[in-house]
Amino acid sequence: MKVVAFNGSARKDGNTALLLRRVLQVLKTEGFETRMIQLSGKHLRGCNACRTCYKAKNKRCVIEDDPVNAYIEMMLDSDGIILGSPVYFSMMTPEMKALIDRAGYVARANSDMFKRKVGAAVVAVRRAGGIPTFDAINHFFLISQMIVPGSSYWNIGIGSKKGDVEKDEEGMKTMDDLGMNMAWLMRKLKTKPKVKISKKETKTEFQKT
Ligand SMILES: Cc1cc2nc3c(=O)[nH]c(=O)nc-3n(C[C@H](O)[C@H](O)[C@H](O)COP(=O)(O)O)c2cc1C
């Protein structure tokens, strides 16, 4: 089983990367195939609201001059998706927002194609804005019909300079517990359900966001 993590920070290998690596390390030890993509320097464009994805229904965004379609493919290929962002003015970074807006719209245009994958938000913050950022990322998972596991605290690490989050013992423990809960949940979701869910029950009409 696979897990992909995206680091939305403009600062490569900073605090968000350290938090994500901590979760991924647990998942790797638990036997999952893991990878981390850093969005730093990638110049991702935002959604242009053309709705071509709703017409084409080909699981792609019409914008082809940046790596978002490759990221969408990685998400589709994974059992678990972790989205990590530092807090910038009380919210996620524009890179992470661009990824969510475009991957999220393409997913909705294609019968909620991330449905029942496991999703987790991870946030690095110096002082304030961690919870709104954590909530906003989780809203993407929840509207995508994904399953969101908890941890022993909200998945936030405190730090300013590169490496500071490693001193946040509780934050680091939260990442370890998140990794264990993701592993447990993904294994449960892979096991065949005893009660068969009818096709009729799972069929949904998709509306505009
Ligand atoms: C443009 C910018 C805006 C920021 N805004 C906030 C903020 O609103 N609240 C806060 O606590 N920290 C803020 N920070 C600090 C970062 O969230 C913090 O340093 C974080 O650990 C950076 O993670 P990174 O190393 O993964 O980039 C800001 C940093 C930058 C560069």
PDB file of C-alpha atoms and ligand atoms in Angstrom:
ATOM      1  CA  MET A   1       0.000   0.000   0.000  1.00  0.00           C
ATOM      2  CA  LYS A   2       1.168   3.489  -0.823  1.00  0.00           C
ATOM      3  CA  VAL A   3       1.128   6.884   0.861  1.00  0.00           C
ATOM      4  CA  VAL A   4       2.069  10.151  -0.817  1.00  0.00           C
ATOM      5  CA  ALA A   5       2.794  13.336   1.154  1.00  0.00           C
ATOM      6  CA  PHE A   6       2.951  16.851  -0.304  1.00  0.00           C
ATOM      7  CA  ASN A   7       4.889  19.608   1.421  1.00  0.00           C
ATOM      8  CA  GLY A   8       3.314  22.949   0.511  1.00  0.00           C
ATOM      9  CA  SER A   9       6.087  25.061   2.035  1.00  0.00           C
ATOM     10  CA  ALA A  10       8.053  27.551  -0.055  1.00  0.00           C
ATOM     11  CA  ARG A  11      11.004  26.547   2.166  1.00  0.00           C
ATOM     12  CA  LYS A  12      12.370  23.173   1.118  1.00  0.00           C
ATOM     13  CA  ASP A  13      13.274  20.720   3.896  1.00  0.00           C
ATOM     14  CA  GLY A  14      11.911  22.984   6.639  1.00  0.00           C
ATOM     15  CA  ASN A  15       9.590  22.276   9.561  1.00  0.00           C
ATOM     16  CA  THR A  16       6.697  20.928   7.475  1.00  0.00           C
ATOM     17  CA  ALA A  17       9.084  18.501   5.780  1.00  0.00           C
ATOM     18  CA  LEU A  18      10.338  17.305   9.193  1.00  0.00           C
ATOM     19  CA  LEU A  19       6.789  16.687  10.415  1.00  0.00           C
ATOM     20  CA  LEU A  20       5.839  14.849   7.235  1.00  0.00           C
ATOM     21  CA  ARG A  21       8.992  12.711   7.346  1.00  0.00           C
ATOM     22  CA  ARG A  22       8.130  11.706  10.899  1.00  0.00           C
ATOM     23  CA  VAL A  23       4.681  10.428   9.837  1.00  0.00           C
ATOM     24  CA  LEU A  24       6.124   8.724   6.763  1.00  0.00           C
ATOM     25  CA  GLN A  25       8.841   7.024   8.827  1.00  0.00           C
ATOM     26  CA  VAL A  26       6.178   5.335  10.965  1.00  0.00           C
ATOM     27  CA  LEU A  27       4.269   4.279   7.854  1.00  0.00           C
ATOM     28  CA  LYS A  28       7.442   2.901   6.269  1.00  0.00           C
ATOM     29  CA  THR A  29       8.194   0.878   9.407  1.00  0.00           C
ATOM     30  CA  GLU A  30       4.615  -0.435   9.172  1.00  0.00           C
ATOM     31  CA  GLY A  31       5.335  -1.686   5.649  1.00  0.00           C
ATOM     32  CA  PHE A  32       3.859   1.102   3.511  1.00  0.00           C
ATOM     33  CA  GLU A  33       5.533   2.478   0.394  1.00  0.00           C
ATOM     34  CA  THR A  34       5.996   6.207   0.995  1.00  0.00           C
ATOM     35  CA  ARG A  35       7.099   9.275  -0.918  1.00  0.00           C
ATOM     36  CA  MET A  36       7.211  13.011  -0.281  1.00  0.00           C
ATOM     37  CA  ILE A  37       6.853  15.734  -2.906  1.00  0.00           C
ATOM     38  CA  GLN A  38       8.008  19.250  -2.050  1.00  0.00           C
ATOM     39  CA  LEU A  39       6.135  22.035  -3.851  1.00  0.00           C
ATOM     40  CA  SER A  40       8.866  24.598  -3.152  1.00  0.00           C
ATOM     41  CA  GLY A  41       9.823  26.431  -6.360  1.00  0.00           C
ATOM     42  CA  LYS A  42       7.219  24.595  -8.461  1.00  0.00           C
ATOM     43  CA  HIS A  43       5.091  27.644  -9.536  1.00  0.00           C
ATOM     44  CA  LEU A  44       1.742  25.871  -9.429  1.00  0.00           C
ATOM     45  CA  ARG A  45      -1.108  27.811 -10.999  1.00  0.00           C
ATOM     46  CA  GLY A  46      -4.496  28.138  -9.350  1.00  0.00           C
ATOM     47  CA  CYS A  47      -7.745  26.791 -10.829  1.00  0.00           C
ATOM     48  CA  ASN A  48      -8.887  28.920 -13.772  1.00  0.00           C
ATOM     49  CA  ALA A  49     -12.525  27.864 -13.303  1.00  0.00           C
ATOM     50  CA  CYS A  50     -12.919  26.802 -16.951  1.00  0.00           C
ATOM     51  CA  ARG A  51     -14.745  23.584 -15.877  1.00  0.00           C
ATOM     52  CA  THR A  52     -13.079  21.650 -18.691  1.00  0.00           C
ATOM     53  CA  CYS A  53     -12.539  18.839 -16.159  1.00  0.00           C
ATOM     54  CA  TYR A  54     -16.347  18.486 -15.866  1.00  0.00           C
ATOM     55  CA  LYS A  55     -16.683  18.218 -19.645  1.00  0.00           C
ATOM     56  CA  ALA A  56     -13.674  15.990 -20.368  1.00  0.00           C
ATOM     57  CA  LYS A  57     -14.024  13.755 -17.279  1.00  0.00           C
ATOM     58  CA  ASN A  58     -10.536  12.406 -18.020  1.00  0.00           C
ATOM     59  CA  LYS A  59      -9.134  12.768 -14.482  1.00  0.00           C
ATOM     60  CA  ARG A  60      -6.896  15.624 -15.636  1.00  0.00           C
ATOM     61  CA  CYS A  61      -6.684  19.385 -15.283  1.00  0.00           C
ATOM     62  CA  VAL A  62      -6.600  21.341 -18.555  1.00  0.00           C
ATOM     63  CA  ILE A  63      -3.517  23.274 -17.354  1.00  0.00           C
ATOM     64  CA  GLU A  64      -0.594  21.176 -18.550  1.00  0.00           C
ATOM     65  CA  ASP A  65       2.408  23.474 -17.985  1.00  0.00           C
ATOM     66  CA  ASP A  66       2.980  22.591 -14.327  1.00  0.00           C
ATOM     67  CA  PRO A  67       3.159  19.257 -12.437  1.00  0.00           C
ATOM     68  CA  VAL A  68      -0.377  19.197 -10.950  1.00  0.00           C
ATOM     69  CA  ASN A  69      -1.576  16.400 -13.272  1.00  0.00           C
ATOM     70  CA  ALA A  70       1.411  14.286 -12.232  1.00  0.00           C
ATOM     71  CA  TYR A  71       0.478  14.965  -8.593  1.00  0.00           C
ATOM     72  CA  ILE A  72      -3.148  14.005  -9.260  1.00  0.00           C
ATOM     73  CA  GLU A  73      -1.929  10.694 -10.719  1.00  0.00           C
ATOM     74  CA  MET A  74       0.203  10.080  -7.610  1.00  0.00           C
ATOM     75  CA  MET A  75      -2.824  10.757  -5.403  1.00  0.00           C
ATOM     76  CA  LEU A  76      -4.950   8.352  -7.459  1.00  0.00           C
ATOM     77  CA  ASP A  77      -2.264   5.694  -7.182  1.00  0.00           C
ATOM     78  CA  SER A  78      -2.066   5.988  -3.365  1.00  0.00           C
ATOM     79  CA  ASP A  79      -4.124   4.576  -0.511  1.00  0.00           C
ATOM     80  CA  GLY A  80      -3.256   7.543   1.695  1.00  0.00           C
ATOM     81  CA  ILE A  81      -2.680  11.236   0.949  1.00  0.00           C
ATOM     82  CA  ILE A  82      -1.003  13.618   3.421  1.00  0.00           C
ATOM     83  CA  LEU A  83      -1.121  17.341   2.740  1.00  0.00           C
ATOM     84  CA  GLY A  84       1.339  19.397   4.783  1.00  0.00           C
ATOM     85  CA  SER A  85       1.578  23.168   4.914  1.00  0.00           C
ATOM     86  CA  PRO A  86       3.186  25.833   7.063  1.00  0.00           C
ATOM     87  CA  VAL A  87       0.914  28.645   8.178  1.00  0.00           C
ATOM     88  CA  TYR A  88       1.226  31.804   6.060  1.00  0.00           C
ATOM     89  CA  PHE A  89      -0.926  34.663   7.392  1.00  0.00           C
ATOM     90  CA  SER A  90      -3.196  32.255   9.210  1.00  0.00           C
ATOM     91  CA  MET A  91      -3.738  29.908   6.223  1.00  0.00           C
ATOM     92  CA  MET A  92      -2.096  27.299   3.984  1.00  0.00           C
ATOM     93  CA  THR A  93       0.425  28.400   1.341  1.00  0.00           C
ATOM     94  CA  PRO A  94      -0.733  29.399  -2.162  1.00  0.00           C
ATOM     95  CA  GLU A  95       1.065  26.342  -3.566  1.00  0.00           C
ATOM     96  CA  MET A  96      -0.987  23.991  -1.377  1.00  0.00           C
ATOM     97  CA  LYS A  97      -4.192  25.903  -2.154  1.00  0.00           C
ATOM     98  CA  ALA A  98      -3.506  25.608  -5.906  1.00  0.00           C
ATOM     99  CA  LEU A  99      -2.995  21.851  -5.552  1.00  0.00           C
ATOM    100  CA  ILE A 100      -6.179  21.420  -3.499  1.00  0.00           C
ATOM    101  CA  ASP A 101      -8.331  23.586  -5.787  1.00  0.00           C
ATOM    102  CA  ARG A 102      -7.250  21.807  -8.958  1.00  0.00           C
ATOM    103  CA  ALA A 103      -6.968  18.223  -7.675  1.00  0.00           C
ATOM    104  CA  GLY A 104     -10.191  18.718  -5.718  1.00  0.00           C
ATOM    105  CA  TYR A 105     -12.176  20.026  -8.686  1.00  0.00           C
ATOM    106  CA  VAL A 106     -10.861  17.291 -11.008  1.00  0.00           C
ATOM    107  CA  ALA A 107     -11.799  14.698  -8.367  1.00  0.00           C
ATOM    108  CA  ARG A 108     -15.350  16.059  -8.070  1.00  0.00           C
ATOM    109  CA  ALA A 109     -15.700  16.128 -11.859  1.00  0.00           C
ATOM    110  CA  ASN A 110     -14.761  12.435 -11.939  1.00  0.00           C
ATOM    111  CA  SER A 111     -17.233  10.855  -9.501  1.00  0.00           C
ATOM    112  CA  ASP A 112     -15.228  11.797  -6.392  1.00  0.00           C
ATOM    113  CA  MET A 113     -12.257   9.741  -7.522  1.00  0.00           C
ATOM    114  CA  PHE A 114     -10.420  10.007  -4.163  1.00  0.00           C
ATOM    115  CA  LYS A 115     -13.447   8.567  -2.351  1.00  0.00           C
ATOM    116  CA  ARG A 116     -12.526   6.408   0.685  1.00  0.00           C
ATOM    117  CA  LYS A 117      -8.808   7.040   0.436  1.00  0.00           C
ATOM    118  CA  VAL A 118      -7.303   8.081   3.752  1.00  0.00           C
ATOM    119  CA  GLY A 119      -6.390  11.759   4.119  1.00  0.00           C
ATOM    120  CA  ALA A 120      -4.396  13.634   6.760  1.00  0.00           C
ATOM    121  CA  ALA A 121      -3.439  17.273   7.191  1.00  0.00           C
ATOM    122  CA  VAL A 122      -0.110  18.278   8.781  1.00  0.00           C
ATOM    123  CA  VAL A 123       0.675  21.870   9.739  1.00  0.00           C
ATOM    124  CA  ALA A 124       3.813  23.755  10.878  1.00  0.00           C
ATOM    125  CA  VAL A 125       3.227  27.036  12.704  1.00  0.00           C
ATOM    126  CA  ARG A 126       5.275  29.569  14.640  1.00  0.00           C
ATOM    127  CA  ARG A 127       2.465  30.940  16.819  1.00  0.00           C
ATOM    128  CA  ALA A 128      -1.099  31.306  15.444  1.00  0.00           C
ATOM    129  CA  GLY A 129      -3.223  30.122  12.535  1.00  0.00           C
ATOM    130  CA  GLY A 130      -2.543  26.409  12.921  1.00  0.00           C
ATOM    131  CA  ILE A 131      -6.157  25.394  13.505  1.00  0.00           C
ATOM    132  CA  PRO A 132      -7.714  27.345  10.555  1.00  0.00           C
ATOM    133  CA  THR A 133      -5.042  25.861   8.289  1.00  0.00           C
ATOM    134  CA  PHE A 134      -5.614  22.326   9.638  1.00  0.00           C
ATOM    135  CA  ASP A 135      -9.378  22.767   9.235  1.00  0.00           C
ATOM    136  CA  ALA A 136      -9.142  24.101   5.681  1.00  0.00           C
ATOM    137  CA  ILE A 137      -7.054  21.144   4.500  1.00  0.00           C
ATOM    138  CA  ASN A 138      -9.418  18.705   6.225  1.00  0.00           C
ATOM    139  CA  HIS A 139     -12.373  20.325   4.438  1.00  0.00           C
ATOM    140  CA  PHE A 140     -10.827  19.163   1.151  1.00  0.00           C
ATOM    141  CA  PHE A 141     -10.633  15.559   2.396  1.00  0.00           C
ATOM    142  CA  LEU A 142     -14.137  15.604   3.808  1.00  0.00           C
ATOM    143  CA  ILE A 143     -15.873  16.999   0.709  1.00  0.00           C
ATOM    144  CA  SER A 144     -13.918  14.430  -1.334  1.00  0.00           C
ATOM    145  CA  GLN A 145     -15.566  11.590   0.633  1.00  0.00           C
ATOM    146  CA  MET A 146     -12.179  10.632   2.037  1.00  0.00           C
ATOM    147  CA  ILE A 147     -11.664   9.115   5.490  1.00  0.00           C
ATOM    148  CA  VAL A 148      -9.758  11.238   8.009  1.00  0.00           C
ATOM    149  CA  PRO A 149      -8.105   9.557  11.024  1.00  0.00           C
ATOM    150  CA  GLY A 150      -7.337  11.397  14.235  1.00  0.00           C
ATOM    151  CA  SER A 151      -4.216  11.509  16.370  1.00  0.00           C
ATOM    152  CA  SER A 152      -3.438  12.230  20.034  1.00  0.00           C
ATOM    153  CA  TYR A 153      -3.660  15.987  19.306  1.00  0.00           C
ATOM    154  CA  TRP A 154      -4.424  18.001  16.155  1.00  0.00           C
ATOM    155  CA  ASN A 155      -1.630  17.374  13.637  1.00  0.00           C
ATOM    156  CA  ILE A 156       0.330  20.559  14.267  1.00  0.00           C
ATOM    157  CA  GLY A 157       4.024  21.142  15.020  1.00  0.00           C
ATOM    158  CA  ILE A 158       5.310  24.366  16.594  1.00  0.00           C
ATOM    159  CA  GLY A 159       8.437  26.030  15.248  1.00  0.00           C
ATOM    160  CA  SER A 160       9.830  29.058  13.471  1.00  0.00           C
ATOM    161  CA  LYS A 161      13.373  28.451  12.218  1.00  0.00           C
ATOM    162  CA  LYS A 162      14.191  25.343  10.186  1.00  0.00           C
ATOM    163  CA  GLY A 163      14.435  22.402  12.589  1.00  0.00           C
ATOM    164  CA  ASP A 164      12.518  24.033  15.471  1.00  0.00           C
ATOM    165  CA  VAL A 165       9.649  21.530  15.287  1.00  0.00           C
ATOM    166  CA  GLU A 166      11.987  18.768  16.402  1.00  0.00           C
ATOM    167  CA  LYS A 167      12.027  20.455  19.832  1.00  0.00           C
ATOM    168  CA  ASP A 168       8.218  20.240  19.969  1.00  0.00           C
ATOM    169  CA  GLU A 169       8.033  16.810  21.590  1.00  0.00           C
ATOM    170  CA  GLU A 170       4.237  16.718  21.755  1.00  0.00           C
ATOM    171  CA  GLY A 171       3.967  17.762  18.111  1.00  0.00           C
ATOM    172  CA  MET A 172       6.369  15.003  17.102  1.00  0.00           C
ATOM    173  CA  LYS A 173       4.453  12.430  19.150  1.00  0.00           C
ATOM    174  CA  THR A 174       1.275  13.582  17.410  1.00  0.00           C
ATOM    175  CA  MET A 175       2.955  12.731  14.081  1.00  0.00           C
ATOM    176  CA  ASP A 176       3.943   9.260  15.345  1.00  0.00           C
ATOM    177  CA  ASP A 177       0.399   8.575  16.519  1.00  0.00           C
ATOM    178  CA  LEU A 178      -1.007   9.887  13.248  1.00  0.00           C
ATOM    179  CA  GLY A 179       1.241   7.476  11.317  1.00  0.00           C
ATOM    180  CA  MET A 180       0.037   4.538  13.424  1.00  0.00           C
ATOM    181  CA  ASN A 181      -3.625   5.516  13.048  1.00  0.00           C
ATOM    182  CA  MET A 182      -3.265   5.960   9.290  1.00  0.00           C
ATOM    183  CA  ALA A 183      -1.620   2.525   9.016  1.00  0.00           C
ATOM    184  CA  TRP A 184      -4.381   0.906  11.090  1.00  0.00           C
ATOM    185  CA  LEU A 185      -7.132   2.593   9.082  1.00  0.00           C
ATOM    186  CA  MET A 186      -5.674   1.814   5.663  1.00  0.00           C
ATOM    187  CA  ARG A 187      -5.334  -1.855   6.615  1.00  0.00           C
ATOM    188  CA  LYS A 188      -8.955  -1.914   7.825  1.00  0.00           C
ATOM    189  CA  LEU A 189     -10.166  -0.308   4.611  1.00  0.00           C
ATOM    190  CA  LYS A 190      -8.321  -2.909   2.542  1.00  0.00           C
ATOM    191  CA  THR A 191     -10.006  -5.829   4.278  1.00  0.00           C
ATOM    192  CA  LYS A 192     -13.179  -6.975   2.517  1.00  0.00           C
ATOM    193  CA  PRO A 193     -16.365  -5.762   4.278  1.00  0.00           C
ATOM    194  CA  LYS A 194     -18.617  -8.522   5.654  1.00  0.00           C
ATOM    195  CA  VAL A 195     -21.722  -6.656   4.474  1.00  0.00           C
ATOM    196  CA  LYS A 196     -21.790  -5.895   0.769  1.00  0.00           C
ATOM    197  CA  ILE A 197     -22.610  -2.236  -0.019  1.00  0.00           C
ATOM    198  CA  SER A 198     -25.064  -2.060  -2.924  1.00  0.00           C
ATOM    199  CA  LYS A 199     -24.107  -0.097  -6.046  1.00  0.00           C
ATOM    200  CA  LYS A 200     -27.309   1.918  -5.658  1.00  0.00           C
ATOM    201  CA  GLU A 201     -26.238   3.048  -2.186  1.00  0.00           C
ATOM    202  CA  THR A 202     -22.812   4.290  -3.321  1.00  0.00           C
ATOM    203  CA  LYS A 203     -24.061   6.084  -6.465  1.00  0.00           C
ATOM    204  CA  THR A 204     -24.124   9.847  -5.931  1.00  0.00           C
ATOM    205  CA  GLU A 205     -25.114  12.832  -8.002  1.00  0.00           C
ATOM    206  CA  PHE A 206     -22.267  15.336  -8.040  1.00  0.00           C
ATOM    207  CA  GLN A 207     -23.006  19.004  -7.880  1.00  0.00           C
ATOM    208  CA  LYS A 208     -20.940  22.119  -8.353  1.00  0.00           C
ATOM    209  CA  THR A 209     -18.907  23.168  -5.302  1.00  0.00           C
TER     210      THR A 209
HETATM  211  C1  LIG B   1       4.960  34.526   4.477  1.00  0.00           C
HETATM  212  C2  LIG B   1       4.935  33.881   5.825  1.00  0.00           C
HETATM  213  C3  LIG B   1       3.822  34.040   6.628  1.00  0.00           C
HETATM  214  C4  LIG B   1       3.758  33.443   7.885  1.00  0.00           C
HETATM  215  N1  LIG B   1       2.619  33.583   8.627  1.00  0.00           N
HETATM  216  C5  LIG B   1       2.531  33.004   9.844  1.00  0.00           C
HETATM  217  C6  LIG B   1       1.333  33.109  10.620  1.00  0.00           C
HETATM  218  O1  LIG B   1       0.314  33.675  10.221  1.00  0.00           O
HETATM  219  N2  LIG B   1       1.325  32.538  11.843  1.00  0.00           N
HETATM  220  C7  LIG B   1       2.425  31.884  12.350  1.00  0.00           C
HETATM  221  O2  LIG B   1       2.350  31.394  13.467  1.00  0.00           O
HETATM  222  N3  LIG B   1       3.541  31.721  11.617  1.00  0.00           N
HETATM  223  C8  LIG B   1       3.634  32.253  10.377  1.00  0.00           C
HETATM  224  N4  LIG B   1       4.763  32.092   9.616  1.00  0.00           N
HETATM  225  C9  LIG B   1       5.859  31.238  10.147  1.00  0.00           C
HETATM  226  C10 LIG B   1       5.811  29.800   9.602  1.00  0.00           C
HETATM  227  O3  LIG B   1       4.516  29.246   9.651  1.00  0.00           O
HETATM  228  C11 LIG B   1       6.753  28.914  10.427  1.00  0.00           C
HETATM  229  O4  LIG B   1       8.052  29.435  10.410  1.00  0.00           O
HETATM  230  C12 LIG B   1       6.781  27.477   9.921  1.00  0.00           C
HETATM  231  O5  LIG B   1       7.498  26.685  10.845  1.00  0.00           O
HETATM  232  C13 LIG B   1       7.468  27.384   8.569  1.00  0.00           C
HETATM  233  O6  LIG B   1       7.474  26.039   8.131  1.00  0.00           O
HETATM  234  P1  LIG B   1       8.464  25.554   6.958  1.00  0.00           P
HETATM  235  O7  LIG B   1       9.848  25.514   7.581  1.00  0.00           O
HETATM  236  O8  LIG B   1       7.989  24.212   6.579  1.00  0.00           O
HETATM  237  O9  LIG B   1       8.373  26.547   5.878  1.00  0.00           O
HETATM  238  C14 LIG B   1       4.868  32.674   8.361  1.00  0.00           C
HETATM  239  C15 LIG B   1       5.977  32.513   7.529  1.00  0.00           C
HETATM  240  C16 LIG B   1       6.029  33.102   6.286  1.00  0.00           C
HETATM  241  C17 LIG B   1       7.230  32.894   5.395  1.00  0.00           C
END
